[in-house]
Amino acid sequence: MKLTKTQGLTITGLTLSVAAYAWITAGTGASSVAPTPEHAQAVSTEPAADSPPPAVDANTPQVTENTELQRVREQLLSKYGAHLDQPKAQVRLLEDMMRYLASIDPAHWEENLLALLQTWFPDHHDALRERVTALLAYQDFMEQERYALRAMAPGERRDFIWAKRQELFGADAELIWQAELQSQALSQSLQSIDSNSGTPLTKAMAYTQAIEQTYGDQASRVLESRRQELTDRFLTLPSVQSSLHEQPAPERYATLRGIRAQLGMGDEALDRWGDLDRSRDERWSKGDRYQSERNAILEQYEQGPERQEALNALTEEVFGKDMAEVIRSEEAAGYYRFEEERVFGQN
């Protein structure tokens, strides 16, 4: 790798651009896991799993970073600088840098990464280099085993991957993939809640307790930031939907409101969701009528202009002119919305 002093910092002859800086500031550090097999495919230079990262030339000249590159560094320090002693933060930093450098210089991203780690993060350089080695080995593993992994049952695949993670990252693996472990734990709790007896409201109470046990001190923050996702996961439980389908509308509205309240929604949000539940019921009531009368038309008329004219008239009568156009377009594309499964609280 060659670093020159032409117009600031140039990596293998390529000066970092405004577009490259825009990439890093777009918030690409959302992932809490190491790079996926697809990512490895995109940026891999096929290093051997047991080979150390290439050494940085000790004679590499000191360089003066240009304004753009300095801003990239400041962005990374702002996101991760205070947490670089933590394994998860180290992995997220490296993921960001690996994707970023691969996007501007795919042929030399790895050596560029090592050079910038030494320049930008000297206090954590050794730890980050070790983490790079583990990440590259993990990428190779996921790439080499991708066909075998697809053939495995979910539990077998999970155990196989975790064995490799623990081999490469040791005890830090549980910290790096903490979000995945928590999601698995919550899924297991949901399966247990679904199979137990009880009303949807008692199950919602058990669910919030499971969230608190899974996320501990972070439970309130998780509920605040992921409330809708967590609510949807609960509402789609077969036992919950079965109970909601059996309830008359007034009781169902009360049950849905109670579930949402248990998961922390305030009164204004609960009122809005209640209005939406009622409007959805009205739409599905129209849909039931439409489907019934549509089937009668299909039986009455042969394929042709008369049938289409009758269907068009029905669609406009039930839904109005504007919505009828939407329905006709959907059906022309093969989608029949009122043949979909009704999921109370969601559609």
mmCIF file of C-alpha atoms in Angstrom:
data_model
loop_
_atom_site.group_PDB
_atom_site.id
_atom_site.type_symbol
_atom_site.label_atom_id
_atom_site.label_comp_id
_atom_site.label_asym_id
_atom_site.label_seq_id
_atom_site.Cartn_x
_atom_site.Cartn_y
_atom_site.Cartn_z
ATOM 1 C CA MET A 1 0.000 0.000 0.000
ATOM 2 C CA LYS A 2 1.194 3.460 -0.859
ATOM 3 C CA LEU A 3 0.235 6.600 0.987
ATOM 4 C CA THR A 4 1.126 9.824 -0.710
ATOM 5 C CA LYS A 5 0.843 13.462 0.178
ATOM 6 C CA THR A 6 -0.949 14.505 -2.988
ATOM 7 C CA GLN A 7 -3.893 16.727 -1.983
ATOM 8 C CA GLY A 8 -4.197 15.255 1.482
ATOM 9 C CA LEU A 9 -4.467 11.523 2.120
ATOM 10 C CA THR A 10 -4.594 9.286 -0.935
ATOM 11 C CA ILE A 11 -5.147 5.578 -0.433
ATOM 12 C CA THR A 12 -3.577 3.433 -3.192
ATOM 13 C CA GLY A 13 -3.804 6.406 -5.492
ATOM 14 C CA LEU A 14 -7.476 7.176 -4.716
ATOM 15 C CA THR A 15 -8.359 10.283 -2.719
ATOM 16 C CA LEU A 16 -11.468 9.872 -0.544
ATOM 17 C CA SER A 17 -14.392 11.676 -2.154
ATOM 18 C CA VAL A 18 -17.448 13.559 -0.971
ATOM 19 C CA ALA A 19 -19.542 10.586 -2.050
ATOM 20 C CA ALA A 20 -17.462 8.294 0.143
ATOM 21 C CA TYR A 21 -17.967 10.604 3.093
ATOM 22 C CA ALA A 22 -21.711 10.665 2.410
ATOM 23 C CA TRP A 23 -21.733 6.873 2.683
ATOM 24 C CA ILE A 24 -20.321 6.822 6.197
ATOM 25 C CA THR A 25 -22.617 9.605 7.427
ATOM 26 C CA ALA A 26 -25.700 7.816 6.148
ATOM 27 C CA GLY A 27 -25.878 5.720 9.318
ATOM 28 C CA THR A 28 -24.645 2.384 8.086
ATOM 29 C CA GLY A 29 -23.687 1.153 11.557
ATOM 30 C CA ALA A 30 -27.153 -0.172 12.429
ATOM 31 C CA SER A 31 -26.119 -3.805 12.303
ATOM 32 C CA SER A 32 -25.248 -5.382 15.616
ATOM 33 C CA VAL A 33 -23.696 -8.493 14.115
ATOM 34 C CA ALA A 34 -20.580 -9.257 12.154
ATOM 35 C CA PRO A 35 -20.749 -9.013 8.336
ATOM 36 C CA THR A 36 -23.163 -11.386 6.635
ATOM 37 C CA PRO A 37 -22.163 -13.931 3.997
ATOM 38 C CA GLU A 38 -23.496 -11.545 1.332
ATOM 39 C CA HIS A 39 -21.306 -8.779 2.698
ATOM 40 C CA ALA A 40 -18.339 -11.090 2.790
ATOM 41 C CA GLN A 41 -18.966 -11.907 -0.869
ATOM 42 C CA ALA A 42 -19.036 -8.251 -1.740
ATOM 43 C CA VAL A 43 -15.743 -7.312 -0.110
ATOM 44 C CA SER A 44 -13.805 -10.530 0.419
ATOM 45 C CA THR A 45 -10.267 -10.783 -0.814
ATOM 46 C CA GLU A 46 -10.269 -14.450 0.261
ATOM 47 C CA PRO A 47 -7.751 -14.333 3.098
ATOM 48 C CA ALA A 48 -6.973 -17.643 4.714
ATOM 49 C CA ALA A 49 -8.942 -18.121 7.920
ATOM 50 C CA ASP A 50 -5.818 -18.812 9.917
ATOM 51 C CA SER A 51 -3.653 -16.135 8.322
ATOM 52 C CA PRO A 52 -2.878 -12.881 10.150
ATOM 53 C CA PRO A 53 -3.823 -9.591 8.513
ATOM 54 C CA PRO A 54 -1.130 -8.224 6.223
ATOM 55 C CA ALA A 55 1.462 -6.184 8.024
ATOM 56 C CA VAL A 56 1.577 -2.431 7.627
ATOM 57 C CA ASP A 57 4.852 -1.178 6.200
ATOM 58 C CA ALA A 58 6.845 0.316 9.048
ATOM 59 C CA ASN A 59 8.207 2.895 6.608
ATOM 60 C CA THR A 60 4.757 4.214 5.725
ATOM 61 C CA PRO A 61 5.147 8.020 5.603
ATOM 62 C CA GLN A 62 3.201 10.291 7.884
ATOM 63 C CA VAL A 63 0.398 12.004 6.029
ATOM 64 C CA THR A 64 -1.750 15.069 6.487
ATOM 65 C CA GLU A 65 -5.420 14.151 6.182
ATOM 66 C CA ASN A 66 -7.622 16.333 4.021
ATOM 67 C CA THR A 67 -10.816 17.897 5.350
ATOM 68 C CA GLU A 68 -13.121 15.191 4.046
ATOM 69 C CA LEU A 69 -11.142 12.345 5.530
ATOM 70 C CA GLN A 70 -10.833 14.179 8.822
ATOM 71 C CA ARG A 71 -14.610 14.463 8.946
ATOM 72 C CA VAL A 72 -14.925 10.734 8.294
ATOM 73 C CA ARG A 73 -12.628 10.058 11.215
ATOM 74 C CA GLU A 74 -14.548 12.467 13.443
ATOM 75 C CA GLN A 75 -17.810 10.783 12.487
ATOM 76 C CA LEU A 76 -16.449 7.398 13.521
ATOM 77 C CA LEU A 77 -15.028 8.774 16.754
ATOM 78 C CA SER A 78 -18.369 10.397 17.532
ATOM 79 C CA LYS A 79 -20.223 7.125 17.011
ATOM 80 C CA TYR A 80 -17.775 4.721 18.619
ATOM 81 C CA GLY A 81 -14.935 6.577 20.295
ATOM 82 C CA ALA A 82 -16.327 6.425 23.821
ATOM 83 C CA HIS A 83 -17.095 2.712 23.523
ATOM 84 C CA LEU A 84 -14.069 1.234 21.814
ATOM 85 C CA ASP A 85 -13.269 -0.915 24.834
ATOM 86 C CA GLN A 86 -16.525 -2.783 24.150
ATOM 87 C CA PRO A 87 -16.505 -5.733 21.724
ATOM 88 C CA LYS A 88 -19.802 -4.778 20.070
ATOM 89 C CA ALA A 89 -18.596 -1.230 19.374
ATOM 90 C CA GLN A 90 -15.347 -2.568 17.941
ATOM 91 C CA VAL A 91 -17.233 -4.821 15.539
ATOM 92 C CA ARG A 92 -19.598 -2.068 14.460
ATOM 93 C CA LEU A 93 -16.684 0.287 13.830
ATOM 94 C CA LEU A 94 -14.890 -2.313 11.741
ATOM 95 C CA GLU A 95 -18.047 -3.161 9.791
ATOM 96 C CA ASP A 96 -18.491 0.495 8.906
ATOM 97 C CA MET A 97 -14.877 0.880 7.861
ATOM 98 C CA MET A 98 -14.804 -2.370 5.888
ATOM 99 C CA ARG A 99 -17.893 -1.472 3.867
ATOM 100 C CA TYR A 100 -16.691 2.094 3.399
ATOM 101 C CA LEU A 101 -13.200 1.198 2.211
ATOM 102 C CA ALA A 102 -14.475 -1.601 -0.027
ATOM 103 C CA SER A 103 -16.803 0.891 -1.712
ATOM 104 C CA ILE A 104 -13.954 3.209 -2.724
ATOM 105 C CA ASP A 105 -11.118 0.728 -3.333
ATOM 106 C CA PRO A 106 -12.270 -2.919 -3.461
ATOM 107 C CA ALA A 107 -8.851 -4.244 -4.368
ATOM 108 C CA HIS A 108 -7.017 -2.800 -1.351
ATOM 109 C CA TRP A 109 -9.662 -2.300 1.328
ATOM 110 C CA GLU A 110 -8.020 -4.638 3.836
ATOM 111 C CA GLU A 111 -4.582 -3.052 3.850
ATOM 112 C CA ASN A 112 -6.180 0.394 3.853
ATOM 113 C CA LEU A 113 -8.228 -0.615 6.862
ATOM 114 C CA LEU A 114 -5.169 -1.707 8.822
ATOM 115 C CA ALA A 115 -3.314 1.495 7.972
ATOM 116 C CA LEU A 116 -6.201 3.695 9.078
ATOM 117 C CA LEU A 117 -6.683 1.728 12.304
ATOM 118 C CA GLN A 118 -3.060 2.428 13.179
ATOM 119 C CA THR A 119 -3.394 6.112 12.301
ATOM 120 C CA TRP A 120 -6.858 6.841 13.678
ATOM 121 C CA PHE A 121 -7.113 4.573 16.718
ATOM 122 C CA PRO A 122 -3.591 4.098 18.072
ATOM 123 C CA ASP A 123 -4.800 3.438 21.635
ATOM 124 C CA HIS A 124 -6.968 0.530 20.451
ATOM 125 C CA HIS A 125 -4.906 -0.538 17.466
ATOM 126 C CA ASP A 126 -3.815 -3.954 18.764
ATOM 127 C CA ALA A 127 -7.293 -4.955 19.926
ATOM 128 C CA LEU A 128 -8.852 -3.829 16.648
ATOM 129 C CA ARG A 129 -6.288 -5.730 14.590
ATOM 130 C CA GLU A 130 -7.131 -8.901 16.506
ATOM 131 C CA ARG A 131 -10.821 -8.231 15.940
ATOM 132 C CA VAL A 132 -10.178 -7.784 12.199
ATOM 133 C CA THR A 133 -8.494 -11.182 12.064
ATOM 134 C CA ALA A 134 -11.475 -12.797 13.768
ATOM 135 C CA LEU A 135 -13.976 -11.006 11.545
ATOM 136 C CA LEU A 136 -12.195 -12.071 8.363
ATOM 137 C CA ALA A 137 -12.046 -15.657 9.576
ATOM 138 C CA TYR A 138 -15.753 -15.490 10.425
ATOM 139 C CA GLN A 139 -16.525 -14.146 6.953
ATOM 140 C CA ASP A 140 -14.588 -16.985 5.372
ATOM 141 C CA PHE A 141 -16.397 -19.517 7.532
ATOM 142 C CA MET A 142 -19.849 -18.173 6.603
ATOM 143 C CA GLU A 143 -18.923 -18.097 2.923
ATOM 144 C CA GLN A 144 -17.375 -21.565 2.835
ATOM 145 C CA GLU A 145 -20.213 -23.160 4.806
ATOM 146 C CA ARG A 146 -23.117 -21.302 3.173
ATOM 147 C CA TYR A 147 -24.499 -24.360 1.356
ATOM 148 C CA ALA A 148 -24.133 -26.602 4.387
ATOM 149 C CA LEU A 149 -25.851 -23.993 6.564
ATOM 150 C CA ARG A 150 -28.833 -23.794 4.210
ATOM 151 C CA ALA A 151 -29.308 -27.553 4.461
ATOM 152 C CA MET A 152 -29.348 -27.575 8.282
ATOM 153 C CA ALA A 153 -32.391 -27.412 10.515
ATOM 154 C CA PRO A 154 -32.693 -24.055 12.358
ATOM 155 C CA GLY A 155 -31.460 -25.394 15.693
ATOM 156 C CA GLU A 156 -28.539 -27.251 14.152
ATOM 157 C CA ARG A 157 -27.568 -24.205 12.091
ATOM 158 C CA ARG A 158 -27.686 -21.953 15.167
ATOM 159 C CA ASP A 159 -25.487 -24.320 17.202
ATOM 160 C CA PHE A 160 -23.002 -24.699 14.342
ATOM 161 C CA ILE A 161 -22.623 -20.937 13.903
ATOM 162 C CA TRP A 162 -22.375 -20.296 17.622
ATOM 163 C CA ALA A 163 -19.611 -22.855 18.009
ATOM 164 C CA LYS A 164 -17.573 -20.949 15.407
ATOM 165 C CA ARG A 165 -18.335 -17.577 16.979
ATOM 166 C CA GLN A 166 -17.160 -18.781 20.360
ATOM 167 C CA GLU A 167 -14.034 -20.280 18.799
ATOM 168 C CA LEU A 168 -13.124 -16.980 17.114
ATOM 169 C CA PHE A 169 -14.396 -14.418 19.623
ATOM 170 C CA GLY A 170 -14.453 -16.345 22.900
ATOM 171 C CA ALA A 171 -16.670 -14.948 25.637
ATOM 172 C CA ASP A 172 -17.006 -11.706 23.646
ATOM 173 C CA ALA A 173 -19.302 -13.517 21.185
ATOM 174 C CA GLU A 174 -22.228 -13.180 23.568
ATOM 175 C CA LEU A 175 -21.624 -9.438 23.831
ATOM 176 C CA ILE A 176 -21.204 -8.966 20.088
ATOM 177 C CA TRP A 177 -24.363 -10.911 19.232
ATOM 178 C CA GLN A 178 -26.311 -9.886 22.319
ATOM 179 C CA ALA A 179 -29.260 -8.583 20.284
ATOM 180 C CA GLU A 180 -29.573 -11.916 18.493
ATOM 181 C CA LEU A 181 -29.506 -13.839 21.777
ATOM 182 C CA GLN A 182 -32.156 -11.543 23.244
ATOM 183 C CA SER A 183 -34.379 -11.954 20.204
ATOM 184 C CA GLN A 184 -34.066 -15.733 20.443
ATOM 185 C CA ALA A 185 -34.888 -15.655 24.151
ATOM 186 C CA LEU A 186 -37.954 -13.525 23.540
ATOM 187 C CA SER A 187 -39.086 -15.822 20.720
ATOM 188 C CA GLN A 188 -38.846 -18.789 23.070
ATOM 189 C CA SER A 189 -40.879 -16.904 25.665
ATOM 190 C CA LEU A 190 -43.526 -16.120 23.052
ATOM 191 C CA GLN A 191 -43.760 -19.776 22.075
ATOM 192 C CA SER A 192 -44.331 -20.687 25.717
ATOM 193 C CA ILE A 193 -46.909 -17.924 26.168
ATOM 194 C CA ASP A 194 -48.733 -19.036 23.021
ATOM 195 C CA SER A 195 -49.002 -22.635 24.212
ATOM 196 C CA ASN A 196 -50.198 -21.720 27.710
ATOM 197 C CA SER A 197 -53.840 -21.246 28.600
ATOM 198 C CA GLY A 198 -55.225 -17.836 29.467
ATOM 199 C CA THR A 199 -56.849 -14.808 27.927
ATOM 200 C CA PRO A 200 -55.042 -12.456 25.556
ATOM 201 C CA LEU A 201 -54.747 -9.915 28.381
ATOM 202 C CA THR A 202 -53.147 -12.345 30.819
ATOM 203 C CA LYS A 203 -50.782 -13.419 28.049
ATOM 204 C CA ALA A 204 -49.918 -9.766 27.380
ATOM 205 C CA MET A 205 -48.942 -9.402 31.035
ATOM 206 C CA ALA A 206 -46.714 -12.469 30.767
ATOM 207 C CA TYR A 207 -45.220 -11.009 27.592
ATOM 208 C CA THR A 208 -44.236 -7.715 29.224
ATOM 209 C CA GLN A 209 -42.643 -9.673 32.068
ATOM 210 C CA ALA A 210 -40.667 -11.674 29.492
ATOM 211 C CA ILE A 211 -39.487 -8.438 27.865
ATOM 212 C CA GLU A 212 -38.306 -7.135 31.240
ATOM 213 C CA GLN A 213 -36.463 -10.384 31.974
ATOM 214 C CA THR A 214 -34.874 -10.465 28.512
ATOM 215 C CA TYR A 215 -33.691 -6.845 28.344
ATOM 216 C CA GLY A 216 -33.258 -5.994 32.025
ATOM 217 C CA ASP A 217 -32.427 -2.341 32.604
ATOM 218 C CA GLN A 218 -32.877 -1.651 28.896
ATOM 219 C CA ALA A 219 -36.462 -2.952 28.779
ATOM 220 C CA SER A 220 -38.102 0.487 28.948
ATOM 221 C CA ARG A 221 -35.886 1.837 26.182
ATOM 222 C CA VAL A 222 -36.528 -1.219 24.018
ATOM 223 C CA LEU A 223 -40.278 -0.915 24.506
ATOM 224 C CA GLU A 224 -40.170 2.773 23.671
ATOM 225 C CA SER A 225 -38.162 2.332 20.470
ATOM 226 C CA ARG A 226 -39.680 -0.951 19.264
ATOM 227 C CA ARG A 227 -43.191 -0.846 20.673
ATOM 228 C CA GLN A 228 -45.001 -1.490 17.395
ATOM 229 C CA GLU A 229 -42.720 -4.354 16.399
ATOM 230 C CA LEU A 230 -43.107 -5.988 19.811
ATOM 231 C CA THR A 231 -46.871 -5.481 19.754
ATOM 232 C CA ASP A 232 -47.147 -7.045 16.300
ATOM 233 C CA ARG A 233 -45.125 -10.071 17.409
ATOM 234 C CA PHE A 234 -47.595 -10.649 20.210
ATOM 235 C CA LEU A 235 -50.741 -10.031 18.171
ATOM 236 C CA THR A 236 -49.725 -12.593 15.539
ATOM 237 C CA LEU A 237 -49.590 -15.430 18.081
ATOM 238 C CA PRO A 238 -52.100 -18.062 16.874
ATOM 239 C CA SER A 239 -53.759 -18.349 20.286
ATOM 240 C CA VAL A 240 -54.227 -14.574 20.512
ATOM 241 C CA GLN A 241 -55.714 -14.344 17.016
ATOM 242 C CA SER A 242 -57.984 -17.296 17.737
ATOM 243 C CA SER A 243 -59.380 -15.518 20.796
ATOM 244 C CA LEU A 244 -59.820 -12.236 18.907
ATOM 245 C CA HIS A 245 -61.680 -13.989 16.076
ATOM 246 C CA GLU A 246 -64.079 -15.530 18.584
ATOM 247 C CA GLN A 247 -64.913 -12.261 20.325
ATOM 248 C CA PRO A 248 -67.736 -9.942 19.271
ATOM 249 C CA ALA A 249 -66.539 -6.569 18.018
ATOM 250 C CA PRO A 250 -67.023 -4.543 21.266
ATOM 251 C CA GLU A 251 -65.153 -7.145 23.317
ATOM 252 C CA ARG A 252 -62.425 -7.388 20.693
ATOM 253 C CA TYR A 253 -61.920 -3.607 20.724
ATOM 254 C CA ALA A 254 -61.550 -3.697 24.503
ATOM 255 C CA THR A 255 -59.105 -6.600 24.321
ATOM 256 C CA LEU A 256 -56.942 -4.881 21.704
ATOM 257 C CA ARG A 257 -56.911 -1.695 23.753
ATOM 258 C CA GLY A 258 -55.898 -3.645 26.853
ATOM 259 C CA ILE A 259 -53.044 -5.404 25.025
ATOM 260 C CA ARG A 260 -51.680 -2.130 23.702
ATOM 261 C CA ALA A 261 -52.022 -0.451 27.089
ATOM 262 C CA GLN A 262 -50.123 -3.322 28.693
ATOM 263 C CA LEU A 263 -47.325 -2.698 26.203
ATOM 264 C CA GLY A 264 -47.107 0.950 27.230
ATOM 265 C CA MET A 265 -49.239 2.895 24.756
ATOM 266 C CA GLY A 266 -50.751 6.147 26.033
ATOM 267 C CA ASP A 267 -54.409 7.175 25.848
ATOM 268 C CA GLU A 268 -54.071 9.251 22.673
ATOM 269 C CA ALA A 269 -52.361 6.408 20.835
ATOM 270 C CA LEU A 270 -54.926 3.948 22.153
ATOM 271 C CA ASP A 271 -57.760 6.130 20.845
ATOM 272 C CA ARG A 272 -56.139 6.361 17.415
ATOM 273 C CA TRP A 273 -55.650 2.615 17.252
ATOM 274 C CA GLY A 274 -59.264 2.081 18.362
ATOM 275 C CA ASP A 275 -60.486 4.271 15.503
ATOM 276 C CA LEU A 276 -58.272 2.349 13.096
ATOM 277 C CA ASP A 277 -59.621 -0.995 14.343
ATOM 278 C CA ARG A 278 -63.166 0.177 13.622
ATOM 279 C CA SER A 279 -62.330 1.512 10.168
ATOM 280 C CA ARG A 280 -60.589 -1.761 9.346
ATOM 281 C CA ASP A 281 -63.693 -3.689 10.404
ATOM 282 C CA GLU A 282 -65.805 -1.504 8.129
ATOM 283 C CA ARG A 283 -63.421 -2.133 5.230
ATOM 284 C CA TRP A 284 -63.440 -5.875 5.823
ATOM 285 C CA SER A 285 -67.244 -5.833 6.068
ATOM 286 C CA LYS A 286 -67.347 -4.227 2.641
ATOM 287 C CA GLY A 287 -64.812 -6.760 1.466
ATOM 288 C CA ASP A 288 -66.943 -9.681 2.629
ATOM 289 C CA ARG A 289 -69.943 -8.280 0.761
ATOM 290 C CA TYR A 290 -67.819 -7.645 -2.320
ATOM 291 C CA GLN A 291 -66.356 -11.150 -2.337
ATOM 292 C CA SER A 292 -69.776 -12.739 -1.956
ATOM 293 C CA GLU A 293 -71.344 -10.725 -4.763
ATOM 294 C CA ARG A 294 -68.259 -11.053 -6.948
ATOM 295 C CA ASN A 295 -68.418 -14.844 -6.697
ATOM 296 C CA ALA A 296 -72.091 -14.742 -7.674
ATOM 297 C CA ILE A 297 -71.236 -12.689 -10.775
ATOM 298 C CA LEU A 298 -68.479 -15.112 -11.746
ATOM 299 C CA GLU A 299 -70.979 -17.972 -11.548
ATOM 300 C CA GLN A 300 -73.691 -16.086 -13.405
ATOM 301 C CA TYR A 301 -71.692 -14.798 -16.376
ATOM 302 C CA GLU A 302 -69.295 -16.406 -18.785
ATOM 303 C CA GLN A 303 -65.957 -14.725 -19.449
ATOM 304 C CA GLY A 304 -66.588 -11.633 -21.533
ATOM 305 C CA PRO A 305 -67.755 -8.010 -21.607
ATOM 306 C CA GLU A 306 -70.946 -8.612 -19.620
ATOM 307 C CA ARG A 307 -69.079 -10.174 -16.738
ATOM 308 C CA GLN A 308 -66.488 -7.396 -16.672
ATOM 309 C CA GLU A 309 -69.174 -4.724 -16.794
ATOM 310 C CA ALA A 310 -70.986 -6.319 -13.857
ATOM 311 C CA LEU A 311 -67.755 -6.596 -11.868
ATOM 312 C CA ASN A 312 -66.864 -2.961 -12.553
ATOM 313 C CA ALA A 313 -70.290 -1.823 -11.427
ATOM 314 C CA LEU A 314 -70.045 -3.886 -8.234
ATOM 315 C CA THR A 315 -66.586 -2.563 -7.393
ATOM 316 C CA GLU A 316 -67.689 1.067 -7.754
ATOM 317 C CA GLU A 317 -70.909 0.468 -5.823
ATOM 318 C CA VAL A 318 -69.111 -1.079 -2.856
ATOM 319 C CA PHE A 319 -65.919 1.000 -2.717
ATOM 320 C CA GLY A 320 -66.533 4.183 -4.680
ATOM 321 C CA LYS A 321 -64.907 5.227 -7.938
ATOM 322 C CA ASP A 322 -61.387 6.010 -6.693
ATOM 323 C CA MET A 323 -60.974 2.883 -4.574
ATOM 324 C CA ALA A 324 -62.545 0.784 -7.330
ATOM 325 C CA GLU A 325 -59.653 1.746 -9.606
ATOM 326 C CA VAL A 326 -57.196 0.518 -6.990
ATOM 327 C CA ILE A 327 -59.072 -2.761 -6.532
ATOM 328 C CA ARG A 328 -59.259 -3.367 -10.289
ATOM 329 C CA SER A 329 -55.533 -2.694 -10.699
ATOM 330 C CA GLU A 330 -54.705 -5.119 -7.893
ATOM 331 C CA GLU A 331 -56.898 -7.845 -9.343
ATOM 332 C CA ALA A 332 -55.467 -7.329 -12.827
ATOM 333 C CA ALA A 333 -52.065 -8.053 -11.249
ATOM 334 C CA GLY A 334 -53.428 -11.175 -9.538
ATOM 335 C CA TYR A 335 -53.786 -9.779 -6.021
ATOM 336 C CA TYR A 336 -57.124 -10.167 -4.216
ATOM 337 C CA ARG A 337 -56.850 -8.323 -0.939
ATOM 338 C CA PHE A 338 -59.982 -9.740 0.645
ATOM 339 C CA GLU A 339 -58.776 -13.290 0.162
ATOM 340 C CA GLU A 340 -55.887 -12.508 2.523
ATOM 341 C CA GLU A 341 -55.976 -13.751 6.125
ATOM 342 C CA ARG A 342 -57.548 -11.300 8.550
ATOM 343 C CA VAL A 343 -55.152 -10.462 11.374
ATOM 344 C CA PHE A 344 -56.933 -8.426 14.016
ATOM 345 C CA GLY A 345 -54.895 -5.479 15.165
ATOM 346 C CA GLN A 346 -52.842 -5.457 11.962
ATOM 347 C CA ASN A 347 -55.036 -5.285 8.870
#
